[in-house]
Amino acid sequence: MTSSPAAAAPTPKAKRPLIELRDIEKYYGDYYALRKITTDIREGEFFSLLGPSGCGKTTLLRCIAGFEELSGGNLLIDGKDMEGVSANHRPTNMVFQSYAIFPHLTVEENVGFGLRREKATKEDKARRVAEALEMVGLKGYGKRAAHALSGGQRQRVALARALILKPKVLLLDEPLSALDKKMREQMQSELRKLQRQVGITFILVTHDQEEALIMSDRIAVMFDGVIAQLDSPERLYRRPVSRKVAEFIGIMNFLPATVTGTEGGQIQLEVAGLGAIAIDAEQCPGAVKTGEASVGFRPETMTVLFEGDPEPTRGKIAGGEVEEVVYFGDMSYYDVKLDGVEKPVQISMRNVVGRPVLGRGARIRIAWEAGALVLFC
Amino acid sequence: MKSKGNGFRIYAILYLGFLYAPIVLLPIFAFNNSTVISFPLVGFTTQWFQALVTDTSLLLAVRHSLIVAVSVSILATTFGVFAARATTRYKFPGKGGLMGMIMLPLVLPDIIIAVALLGAITNILGMKLSLITVIFGHTLIATPFTIAILNSAFQSLDRSLEEAAYDLGETKISTFRLIILPLVMPGIISAMLIAFTISLDEYIIAAFLSGTEATLPVYIFSQFRFPQRVPVIMALGTILVCLSIVLLTVAEYFRRRGIAKAGGKSSGGFL
Amino acid sequence: MTKRKFLGSEAANGLLMLSPTAIYSIVVMAAPLIAVLLFSFMTPGYLKVIWTPTLDNYAKVLSDPIYQVLLGRSLVMAATVTAVTVLTAFPIAYFISFIVSPEKKSLWLFLITIPFWTSYLIRVFLWKVILGYNGVINEAFMGLGIIHQPMTFLLYNMNSVVLTLAHSYAPFAILPIFVALEKIDRSLLEAGQDLGESRIMTFIRVTLPLAMSGVVASVLIVFIPTVGDYVTPTLVGGSSGQMIANVIQLQYFKLGNYPVGSAVSIAAMGVVTVISVIFVFANRRFMRGPQ
Ligand SMILES: Nc1ncnc2c1ncn2[C@@H]1O[C@H](COP(=O)(O)OP(=O)(O)OP(=O)(O)O)[C@@H](O)[C@H]1O
Ligand SMILES: [Mg+2]
């Protein structure tokens, strides 16, 4: 791996863009797979590309790795334009979805594969292989035949093989999708820990929104070859910029609304079922315009008031009727018809001792806060 | 399964009997102490095998056939590797047409290939007929078979394996040497053995193109005219059949090992 | 829209990779075939071609009834061989695909292909031994007292040619059908029966149409080469063993008359191609889907 002198430059670590994407375009024949993507990926961050199948996540990752040639735009890694630099000369390494463990080699030979070209003593290389194996929790597995490993072990070998070269960026294409649920959850936290430990920038491709939320510092949500939103997991969840992003990440309820006016950092709305309210301009991540709009809220931001619950000190009360209830053990999900709204909304409540699960048809009162609403114009 | 399956099973066993009938007779007559190839058997002898070793024109034909078969196995497999790699790895215009042309000898009657080559070689190139011209013809007909075998070897190769090696700093060429070649090696061995077997057995093209340098099948055909020579041919045939079976078993072993090695599964045979 | 260079592109790499094999095939097969076409329009000279264009060769081929008789006989022989081979092969392919357990399939395929790889000439010769006047079958039947005179209809006629060729081409007929049968989604058959069809009707309405692409491939892969075979008919066909390929062989090899030999070859290939195309066209509704 070549290391450019810029690595030693005294820029503040967390802010420095390591990968700069400038109007990246990719055509497959006539198919426009990446549509002028511009964004920065910072040094040392855990960055995720999240989106539905076919939106171009893998394509973007492979463009960064150098497996696909750009049809337009520029890609800079560490300040250096990557045009004409082929995959074997880029400071990136990849963990493949299928892991791509070389079946005719042992675990050790797999992990040490990239060291072949380095001028180091045999002992030195063996030590580095052993360290890498230890780092991924495969100490003592070196002599095993690679084809005799389990899915989780292959994944670790693939990680060790890529990390041993100390790349500036580690690219991971759905690395956990081939694992069963339990193994996947375990690897999610291990990967996150590993990333903090080595401090290398990770770019993870996934179509699993939960996985992205759990692991990432920042998430880019992609649809049809463009990045729809790039934000921290929390902002992405709380302040999605469009209904499409909101629906892709978790569950969001929508109520028809009308924007009646804006003044002094406040937006005046008329919301079906909730009445006239004013919200912060910050609660509309997209552009604001008067007229027809919709308002969204997450199921957990509204609270069903039970008999004997103290009256809420903040927020407002709305009335409704339980149309359906789904009992989930720790949670109950209520489909509630708010008074004056046709379509039911979903409200989730944690089940706690002594609180009954309401049945269908029950009249209920619901506490809500204007701060939980998101406006989409 | 039950009764329905049994009907088919009986039929299949009879069919196998039909397929193997000539091969089973071969050693019987090879060891029969009579110049006439018919029943009843007369007695046991190994003289026909002994006669093989002293027959100089036969030994020469064997030599010719081996030269041709070894060359063909190398050439056809090399061409097969290029074609299989190209079809399994790349998309390009005209692929279907070109592959159709390359695979055409599978259905083209051998005699057509033989006359076409004969005409072109003698009348256009002005070359003399020799083992080299036989090698040209045999390479042509063996290549589709090597492609078929190598295709399955290359197909079971996960593309991301190459990309991984490339990503880890290898060049395209060293990736081929370190990753692809070892993984398709069983397929290559298997393809070479099949090409060898095809060439060793081919008669029509060899008859047209060998000139004065007769190959084994050409020699065998010429011997059918002399009834007293037939038992020797039976002995020769016995040896050839044993050789073919050994080669095929080895080829099949390597083909399957190759597929298993690359992590695939297969129930197909040759072709 | 895309302004990518061709060199270094996937298409260029693919073509480059295929080029050695493709060029070999063009030089050693396509060019000689074109030469044959050219020869057929040239004037014959012994062992060489006189480069004066003429249509005489075709005139000769079309007017002399011997060519029509032989071509007709070759086609009938090939058609019979094809019918017998494919019809007897189908149950075997069906058996291996549907009845043999998956782990034994390879073994069966291996068993079926082995005889194919053993010396072709010797195999043909052995059929002579089996079917001949003093052959295995006659000796056995006379030994059992079933017959008193050796049967003469076994060898040196069309029967023996068909039998021997059916033997030679068995794996070529079985494998394509087997491959087509293997591709059939087993749940389709269950669906067929679920919809109230009997086993036999399910076979006719579901299995057979889906297997037809394999059958068509088998037919072509047996029919086309057998039209051009002359070794088997010469060895076991007796007086009826003269085929169109014998004439080609005679013209080229013995008489050294390349132009007439070429005209016969081109005419024969033309007829075979037309028949094959008609056959594929007649079965086109089965050929949909990937092939
Ligand atoms: N080599 C290729 N040739 C042509 N089209 C391609 C190629 N690779 C990808 N595409 C197309 O580009 C689009 C984006 O593909 P990509 O693999 O990047 O999707 P993805 O977001 O990774 O989806 P998934 O979650 O299914 O992996 C898809 O519509 C796909 O069909
Ligand atoms: Mg993908």
PDB file of C-alpha atoms in Angstrom, chain B residues 1 4-5 8-9 11-13 15-16 18-23 25-26 29 37-40 78-83 85-87 89-93 95 98-99 101-102 104-113 115-120 122-124 135-137 139-140 143 145 147 159 172 194 197-198 201 203-204 207-209 217-218 220-221 224 230 233-234 236-238 240-241 244-245 248-249 252 256 266-271, chain C residues 6 9-18 20-33 35-36 39 47-49 51 85 87-89 91-92 94-95 98-100 102 105-123 125-130 134-136 139 163 166-167 170-172 174-175 178 182 199 220-221 224-225 227-231 234-235 245-246 248-249 252-253 258 265-266 269:
ATOM      1  CA  MET B   1     -40.573 -45.222  -7.485  1.00  0.00           C
ATOM      2  CA  LYS B   4     -42.779 -47.818 -12.466  1.00  0.00           C
ATOM      3  CA  GLY B   5     -39.145 -47.310 -11.555  1.00  0.00           C
ATOM      4  CA  PHE B   8     -37.211 -48.266 -16.348  1.00  0.00           C
ATOM      5  CA  ARG B   9     -34.443 -49.905 -14.378  1.00  0.00           C
ATOM      6  CA  TYR B  11     -34.717 -51.204 -19.580  1.00  0.00           C
ATOM      7  CA  ALA B  12     -31.680 -49.210 -18.467  1.00  0.00           C
ATOM      8  CA  ILE B  13     -29.776 -52.363 -17.580  1.00  0.00           C
ATOM      9  CA  TYR B  15     -29.481 -50.745 -22.623  1.00  0.00           C
ATOM     10  CA  LEU B  16     -26.197 -50.833 -20.740  1.00  0.00           C
ATOM     11  CA  PHE B  18     -26.256 -53.182 -25.505  1.00  0.00           C
ATOM     12  CA  LEU B  19     -23.697 -50.429 -24.944  1.00  0.00           C
ATOM     13  CA  TYR B  20     -21.134 -52.733 -23.409  1.00  0.00           C
ATOM     14  CA  ALA B  21     -21.651 -55.828 -25.592  1.00  0.00           C
ATOM     15  CA  PRO B  22     -18.801 -55.104 -28.023  1.00  0.00           C
ATOM     16  CA  ILE B  23     -16.421 -54.081 -25.271  1.00  0.00           C
ATOM     17  CA  LEU B  25     -16.275 -59.388 -26.347  1.00  0.00           C
ATOM     18  CA  LEU B  26     -12.990 -57.657 -27.001  1.00  0.00           C
ATOM     19  CA  PHE B  29     -11.280 -62.780 -28.581  1.00  0.00           C
ATOM     20  CA  ILE B  37     -13.123 -64.266 -34.714  1.00  0.00           C
ATOM     21  CA  SER B  38     -16.170 -66.339 -33.851  1.00  0.00           C
ATOM     22  CA  PHE B  39     -17.586 -68.743 -31.315  1.00  0.00           C
ATOM     23  CA  PRO B  40     -16.985 -71.347 -30.039  1.00  0.00           C
ATOM     24  CA  THR B  78      -4.965 -24.005 -24.627  1.00  0.00           C
ATOM     25  CA  PHE B  79      -7.618 -22.878 -27.087  1.00  0.00           C
ATOM     26  CA  GLY B  80     -10.245 -24.201 -24.682  1.00  0.00           C
ATOM     27  CA  VAL B  81      -8.859 -22.147 -21.799  1.00  0.00           C
ATOM     28  CA  PHE B  82      -8.989 -18.945 -23.828  1.00  0.00           C
ATOM     29  CA  ALA B  83     -12.506 -19.585 -25.063  1.00  0.00           C
ATOM     30  CA  ARG B  85     -12.372 -17.811 -19.921  1.00  0.00           C
ATOM     31  CA  ALA B  86     -13.738 -15.407 -22.521  1.00  0.00           C
ATOM     32  CA  THR B  87     -17.276 -16.779 -22.422  1.00  0.00           C
ATOM     33  CA  ARG B  89     -15.983 -13.871 -17.723  1.00  0.00           C
ATOM     34  CA  TYR B  90     -16.751 -11.318 -20.414  1.00  0.00           C
ATOM     35  CA  LYS B  91     -19.740  -9.953 -22.239  1.00  0.00           C
ATOM     36  CA  PHE B  92     -19.016  -8.744 -25.731  1.00  0.00           C
ATOM     37  CA  PRO B  93     -20.768  -8.329 -29.059  1.00  0.00           C
ATOM     38  CA  LYS B  95     -19.971 -13.737 -28.614  1.00  0.00           C
ATOM     39  CA  LEU B  98     -18.164 -16.725 -32.562  1.00  0.00           C
ATOM     40  CA  MET B  99     -18.846 -19.425 -30.008  1.00  0.00           C
ATOM     41  CA  MET B 101     -18.572 -21.181 -35.021  1.00  0.00           C
ATOM     42  CA  ILE B 102     -16.027 -22.599 -32.588  1.00  0.00           C
ATOM     43  CA  LEU B 104     -19.593 -26.122 -34.933  1.00  0.00           C
ATOM     44  CA  PRO B 105     -17.308 -29.179 -35.317  1.00  0.00           C
ATOM     45  CA  LEU B 106     -19.544 -30.902 -32.738  1.00  0.00           C
ATOM     46  CA  VAL B 107     -22.241 -31.243 -35.399  1.00  0.00           C
ATOM     47  CA  LEU B 108     -20.248 -30.922 -38.598  1.00  0.00           C
ATOM     48  CA  PRO B 109     -19.694 -34.356 -40.177  1.00  0.00           C
ATOM     49  CA  ASP B 110     -16.041 -35.312 -39.851  1.00  0.00           C
ATOM     50  CA  ILE B 111     -15.843 -36.002 -43.551  1.00  0.00           C
ATOM     51  CA  ILE B 112     -16.673 -32.404 -44.356  1.00  0.00           C
ATOM     52  CA  ILE B 113     -13.906 -31.150 -42.081  1.00  0.00           C
ATOM     53  CA  VAL B 115     -12.235 -32.773 -47.229  1.00  0.00           C
ATOM     54  CA  ALA B 116     -12.196 -29.068 -46.509  1.00  0.00           C
ATOM     55  CA  LEU B 117      -8.816 -29.319 -44.832  1.00  0.00           C
ATOM     56  CA  LEU B 118      -7.478 -31.659 -47.484  1.00  0.00           C
ATOM     57  CA  GLY B 119      -8.504 -29.315 -50.271  1.00  0.00           C
ATOM     58  CA  ALA B 120      -7.192 -26.203 -48.563  1.00  0.00           C
ATOM     59  CA  THR B 122      -2.994 -29.352 -50.826  1.00  0.00           C
ATOM     60  CA  ASN B 123      -4.456 -26.796 -53.215  1.00  0.00           C
ATOM     61  CA  ILE B 124      -4.119 -23.494 -51.465  1.00  0.00           C
ATOM     62  CA  ILE B 135      -2.876 -32.236 -35.578  1.00  0.00           C
ATOM     63  CA  PHE B 136      -4.612 -29.240 -37.205  1.00  0.00           C
ATOM     64  CA  GLY B 137      -7.759 -31.259 -37.868  1.00  0.00           C
ATOM     65  CA  THR B 139      -7.311 -29.809 -32.596  1.00  0.00           C
ATOM     66  CA  LEU B 140     -10.324 -28.401 -34.383  1.00  0.00           C
ATOM     67  CA  THR B 143     -11.519 -27.944 -28.916  1.00  0.00           C
ATOM     68  CA  PHE B 145     -15.017 -30.739 -25.984  1.00  0.00           C
ATOM     69  CA  ILE B 147     -14.407 -25.842 -23.970  1.00  0.00           C
ATOM     70  CA  ARG B 159     -15.662 -13.854  -9.766  1.00  0.00           C
ATOM     71  CA  LYS B 172      -4.062  -9.410 -13.454  1.00  0.00           C
ATOM     72  CA  ILE B 194     -10.384 -35.942 -23.187  1.00  0.00           C
ATOM     73  CA  THR B 197      -8.610 -39.671 -26.102  1.00  0.00           C
ATOM     74  CA  ILE B 198     -10.519 -38.056 -28.976  1.00  0.00           C
ATOM     75  CA  ASP B 201      -9.460 -42.614 -31.584  1.00  0.00           C
ATOM     76  CA  TYR B 203     -10.166 -42.137 -37.970  1.00  0.00           C
ATOM     77  CA  ILE B 204     -11.727 -40.148 -40.832  1.00  0.00           C
ATOM     78  CA  ALA B 207      -7.203 -41.060 -42.977  1.00  0.00           C
ATOM     79  CA  PHE B 208      -7.519 -37.972 -45.151  1.00  0.00           C
ATOM     80  CA  LEU B 209      -4.712 -35.904 -43.715  1.00  0.00           C
ATOM     81  CA  PRO B 217      -6.827 -45.969 -36.299  1.00  0.00           C
ATOM     82  CA  VAL B 218      -5.643 -45.673 -39.896  1.00  0.00           C
ATOM     83  CA  ILE B 220      -6.215 -50.614 -37.650  1.00  0.00           C
ATOM     84  CA  PHE B 221      -8.598 -49.925 -40.533  1.00  0.00           C
ATOM     85  CA  PHE B 224      -9.334 -55.259 -41.272  1.00  0.00           C
ATOM     86  CA  VAL B 230      -7.694 -59.377 -36.729  1.00  0.00           C
ATOM     87  CA  ILE B 233      -6.196 -55.937 -33.489  1.00  0.00           C
ATOM     88  CA  MET B 234      -8.435 -57.408 -30.794  1.00  0.00           C
ATOM     89  CA  LEU B 236      -4.609 -53.949 -29.367  1.00  0.00           C
ATOM     90  CA  GLY B 237      -8.229 -52.933 -28.831  1.00  0.00           C
ATOM     91  CA  THR B 238      -8.228 -54.501 -25.387  1.00  0.00           C
ATOM     92  CA  LEU B 240      -6.775 -49.289 -25.896  1.00  0.00           C
ATOM     93  CA  VAL B 241     -10.052 -49.804 -24.070  1.00  0.00           C
ATOM     94  CA  SER B 244      -9.344 -45.162 -22.350  1.00  0.00           C
ATOM     95  CA  ILE B 245     -11.146 -46.272 -19.223  1.00  0.00           C
ATOM     96  CA  LEU B 248     -11.513 -41.231 -18.453  1.00  0.00           C
ATOM     97  CA  THR B 249     -11.693 -42.231 -14.840  1.00  0.00           C
ATOM     98  CA  GLU B 252     -13.665 -37.530 -14.345  1.00  0.00           C
ATOM     99  CA  ARG B 256     -15.200 -33.373 -10.079  1.00  0.00           C
ATOM    100  CA  SER B 266     -22.315 -31.010 -10.253  1.00  0.00           C
ATOM    101  CA  SER B 267     -24.085 -34.067 -11.497  1.00  0.00           C
ATOM    102  CA  GLY B 268     -23.191 -33.640 -15.148  1.00  0.00           C
ATOM    103  CA  GLY B 269     -20.856 -35.831 -17.184  1.00  0.00           C
ATOM    104  CA  PHE B 270     -18.624 -34.947 -20.074  1.00  0.00           C
ATOM    105  CA  LEU B 271     -19.973 -33.043 -23.079  1.00  0.00           C
TER     106      LEU B 271
ATOM    107  CA  PHE C   6     -13.222   0.547 -26.623  1.00  0.00           C
ATOM    108  CA  SER C   9     -13.199  -2.128 -22.132  1.00  0.00           C
ATOM    109  CA  GLU C  10     -14.872  -5.376 -21.189  1.00  0.00           C
ATOM    110  CA  ALA C  11     -15.868  -6.038 -24.791  1.00  0.00           C
ATOM    111  CA  ALA C  12     -12.315  -5.556 -26.026  1.00  0.00           C
ATOM    112  CA  ASN C  13     -10.881  -7.790 -23.322  1.00  0.00           C
ATOM    113  CA  GLY C  14     -13.419 -10.496 -24.080  1.00  0.00           C
ATOM    114  CA  LEU C  15     -12.753 -10.397 -27.797  1.00  0.00           C
ATOM    115  CA  LEU C  16      -9.028 -10.422 -27.194  1.00  0.00           C
ATOM    116  CA  MET C  17      -9.370 -13.418 -24.919  1.00  0.00           C
ATOM    117  CA  LEU C  18     -11.467 -15.328 -27.428  1.00  0.00           C
ATOM    118  CA  PRO C  20      -6.769 -17.197 -30.393  1.00  0.00           C
ATOM    119  CA  THR C  21      -9.504 -19.821 -30.467  1.00  0.00           C
ATOM    120  CA  ALA C  22     -11.687 -17.856 -32.857  1.00  0.00           C
ATOM    121  CA  ILE C  23      -8.830 -17.175 -35.245  1.00  0.00           C
ATOM    122  CA  TYR C  24      -7.838 -20.817 -35.192  1.00  0.00           C
ATOM    123  CA  SER C  25     -11.398 -21.796 -35.959  1.00  0.00           C
ATOM    124  CA  ILE C  26     -11.575 -19.283 -38.815  1.00  0.00           C
ATOM    125  CA  VAL C  27      -8.279 -20.312 -40.357  1.00  0.00           C
ATOM    126  CA  VAL C  28      -8.592 -24.058 -39.943  1.00  0.00           C
ATOM    127  CA  MET C  29     -12.348 -24.479 -40.376  1.00  0.00           C
ATOM    128  CA  ALA C  30     -14.179 -21.489 -41.823  1.00  0.00           C
ATOM    129  CA  ALA C  31     -11.591 -20.658 -44.496  1.00  0.00           C
ATOM    130  CA  PRO C  32     -11.293 -24.259 -45.731  1.00  0.00           C
ATOM    131  CA  LEU C  33     -15.078 -24.519 -45.857  1.00  0.00           C
ATOM    132  CA  ALA C  35     -12.435 -22.972 -50.129  1.00  0.00           C
ATOM    133  CA  VAL C  36     -14.669 -26.013 -50.637  1.00  0.00           C
ATOM    134  CA  PHE C  39     -13.654 -25.417 -55.500  1.00  0.00           C
ATOM    135  CA  LEU C  47      -5.315 -33.782 -57.558  1.00  0.00           C
ATOM    136  CA  LYS C  48      -5.570 -30.092 -58.243  1.00  0.00           C
ATOM    137  CA  VAL C  49      -8.042 -27.400 -59.070  1.00  0.00           C
ATOM    138  CA  TRP C  51      -9.045 -21.956 -61.483  1.00  0.00           C
ATOM    139  CA  THR C  85     -31.340 -43.613 -31.297  1.00  0.00           C
ATOM    140  CA  LEU C  87     -36.463 -42.988 -29.117  1.00  0.00           C
ATOM    141  CA  THR C  88     -34.373 -45.568 -27.289  1.00  0.00           C
ATOM    142  CA  ALA C  89     -32.340 -42.875 -25.559  1.00  0.00           C
ATOM    143  CA  PRO C  91     -36.281 -43.525 -21.530  1.00  0.00           C
ATOM    144  CA  ILE C  92     -32.663 -43.726 -20.383  1.00  0.00           C
ATOM    145  CA  TYR C  94     -35.766 -39.994 -18.187  1.00  0.00           C
ATOM    146  CA  PHE C  95     -34.633 -42.829 -15.957  1.00  0.00           C
ATOM    147  CA  PHE C  98     -36.208 -38.774 -12.613  1.00  0.00           C
ATOM    148  CA  ILE C  99     -35.651 -42.179 -11.057  1.00  0.00           C
ATOM    149  CA  VAL C 100     -31.968 -42.518 -10.219  1.00  0.00           C
ATOM    150  CA  PRO C 102     -29.118 -37.710  -7.198  1.00  0.00           C
ATOM    151  CA  LYS C 105     -26.569 -39.772 -11.421  1.00  0.00           C
ATOM    152  CA  SER C 106     -22.910 -39.061 -12.142  1.00  0.00           C
ATOM    153  CA  LEU C 107     -22.128 -42.757 -12.051  1.00  0.00           C
ATOM    154  CA  TRP C 108     -24.855 -43.566 -14.566  1.00  0.00           C
ATOM    155  CA  LEU C 109     -23.739 -40.796 -16.888  1.00  0.00           C
ATOM    156  CA  PHE C 110     -20.188 -42.018 -16.589  1.00  0.00           C
ATOM    157  CA  LEU C 111     -21.223 -45.583 -17.402  1.00  0.00           C
ATOM    158  CA  ILE C 112     -23.082 -44.386 -20.458  1.00  0.00           C
ATOM    159  CA  THR C 113     -20.261 -42.266 -21.794  1.00  0.00           C
ATOM    160  CA  ILE C 114     -17.448 -44.798 -21.322  1.00  0.00           C
ATOM    161  CA  PRO C 115     -18.215 -47.003 -24.362  1.00  0.00           C
ATOM    162  CA  PHE C 116     -18.301 -43.881 -26.487  1.00  0.00           C
ATOM    163  CA  TRP C 117     -14.680 -43.160 -25.697  1.00  0.00           C
ATOM    164  CA  THR C 118     -13.358 -46.595 -26.619  1.00  0.00           C
ATOM    165  CA  SER C 119     -11.913 -47.207 -30.053  1.00  0.00           C
ATOM    166  CA  TYR C 120     -14.632 -46.450 -32.565  1.00  0.00           C
ATOM    167  CA  LEU C 121     -13.280 -48.674 -35.351  1.00  0.00           C
ATOM    168  CA  ILE C 122     -12.867 -51.653 -33.101  1.00  0.00           C
ATOM    169  CA  ARG C 123     -16.368 -51.185 -31.746  1.00  0.00           C
ATOM    170  CA  PHE C 125     -15.771 -54.215 -36.141  1.00  0.00           C
ATOM    171  CA  LEU C 126     -17.035 -56.048 -33.095  1.00  0.00           C
ATOM    172  CA  TRP C 127     -20.618 -55.506 -34.179  1.00  0.00           C
ATOM    173  CA  LYS C 128     -19.619 -57.424 -37.279  1.00  0.00           C
ATOM    174  CA  VAL C 129     -18.483 -60.208 -35.006  1.00  0.00           C
ATOM    175  CA  ILE C 130     -21.707 -60.108 -33.042  1.00  0.00           C
ATOM    176  CA  ASN C 134     -20.761 -67.129 -37.676  1.00  0.00           C
ATOM    177  CA  GLY C 135     -21.375 -64.362 -35.224  1.00  0.00           C
ATOM    178  CA  VAL C 136     -22.204 -64.406 -31.551  1.00  0.00           C
ATOM    179  CA  GLU C 139     -23.993 -69.198 -32.783  1.00  0.00           C
ATOM    180  CA  LEU C 163     -27.823 -50.720 -34.898  1.00  0.00           C
ATOM    181  CA  ALA C 166     -27.335 -46.135 -32.669  1.00  0.00           C
ATOM    182  CA  HIS C 167     -24.649 -47.643 -30.490  1.00  0.00           C
ATOM    183  CA  ALA C 170     -26.111 -43.174 -27.781  1.00  0.00           C
ATOM    184  CA  PRO C 171     -24.431 -40.694 -25.414  1.00  0.00           C
ATOM    185  CA  PHE C 172     -24.931 -37.839 -27.881  1.00  0.00           C
ATOM    186  CA  ILE C 174     -28.973 -39.166 -24.101  1.00  0.00           C
ATOM    187  CA  LEU C 175     -27.065 -36.194 -22.714  1.00  0.00           C
ATOM    188  CA  PHE C 178     -31.003 -35.506 -19.800  1.00  0.00           C
ATOM    189  CA  GLU C 182     -32.832 -31.937 -15.279  1.00  0.00           C
ATOM    190  CA  ARG C 199     -49.179 -39.320 -14.489  1.00  0.00           C
ATOM    191  CA  LEU C 220     -29.602 -32.625 -34.744  1.00  0.00           C
ATOM    192  CA  ILE C 221     -26.489 -33.866 -33.017  1.00  0.00           C
ATOM    193  CA  ILE C 224     -26.108 -34.274 -39.069  1.00  0.00           C
ATOM    194  CA  PRO C 225     -22.955 -36.306 -38.410  1.00  0.00           C
ATOM    195  CA  VAL C 227     -25.424 -38.280 -42.858  1.00  0.00           C
ATOM    196  CA  GLY C 228     -21.702 -37.860 -43.334  1.00  0.00           C
ATOM    197  CA  ASP C 229     -20.564 -41.168 -41.908  1.00  0.00           C
ATOM    198  CA  TYR C 230     -19.079 -43.671 -44.286  1.00  0.00           C
ATOM    199  CA  VAL C 231     -16.944 -45.892 -42.096  1.00  0.00           C
ATOM    200  CA  THR C 234     -18.628 -49.517 -45.382  1.00  0.00           C
ATOM    201  CA  LEU C 235     -17.796 -51.961 -42.611  1.00  0.00           C
ATOM    202  CA  ALA C 245     -19.921 -39.755 -47.988  1.00  0.00           C
ATOM    203  CA  ASN C 246     -18.389 -42.672 -49.868  1.00  0.00           C
ATOM    204  CA  ILE C 248     -17.114 -37.639 -51.432  1.00  0.00           C
ATOM    205  CA  GLN C 249     -14.325 -39.822 -50.163  1.00  0.00           C
ATOM    206  CA  TYR C 252     -11.401 -36.541 -53.126  1.00  0.00           C
ATOM    207  CA  PHE C 253      -9.248 -39.372 -52.035  1.00  0.00           C
ATOM    208  CA  TYR C 258     -11.726 -31.889 -55.773  1.00  0.00           C
ATOM    209  CA  SER C 265     -20.216 -31.942 -50.272  1.00  0.00           C
ATOM    210  CA  ILE C 266     -21.852 -28.554 -50.691  1.00  0.00           C
ATOM    211  CA  MET C 269     -24.546 -29.995 -46.642  1.00  0.00           C
TER     212      MET C 269
END
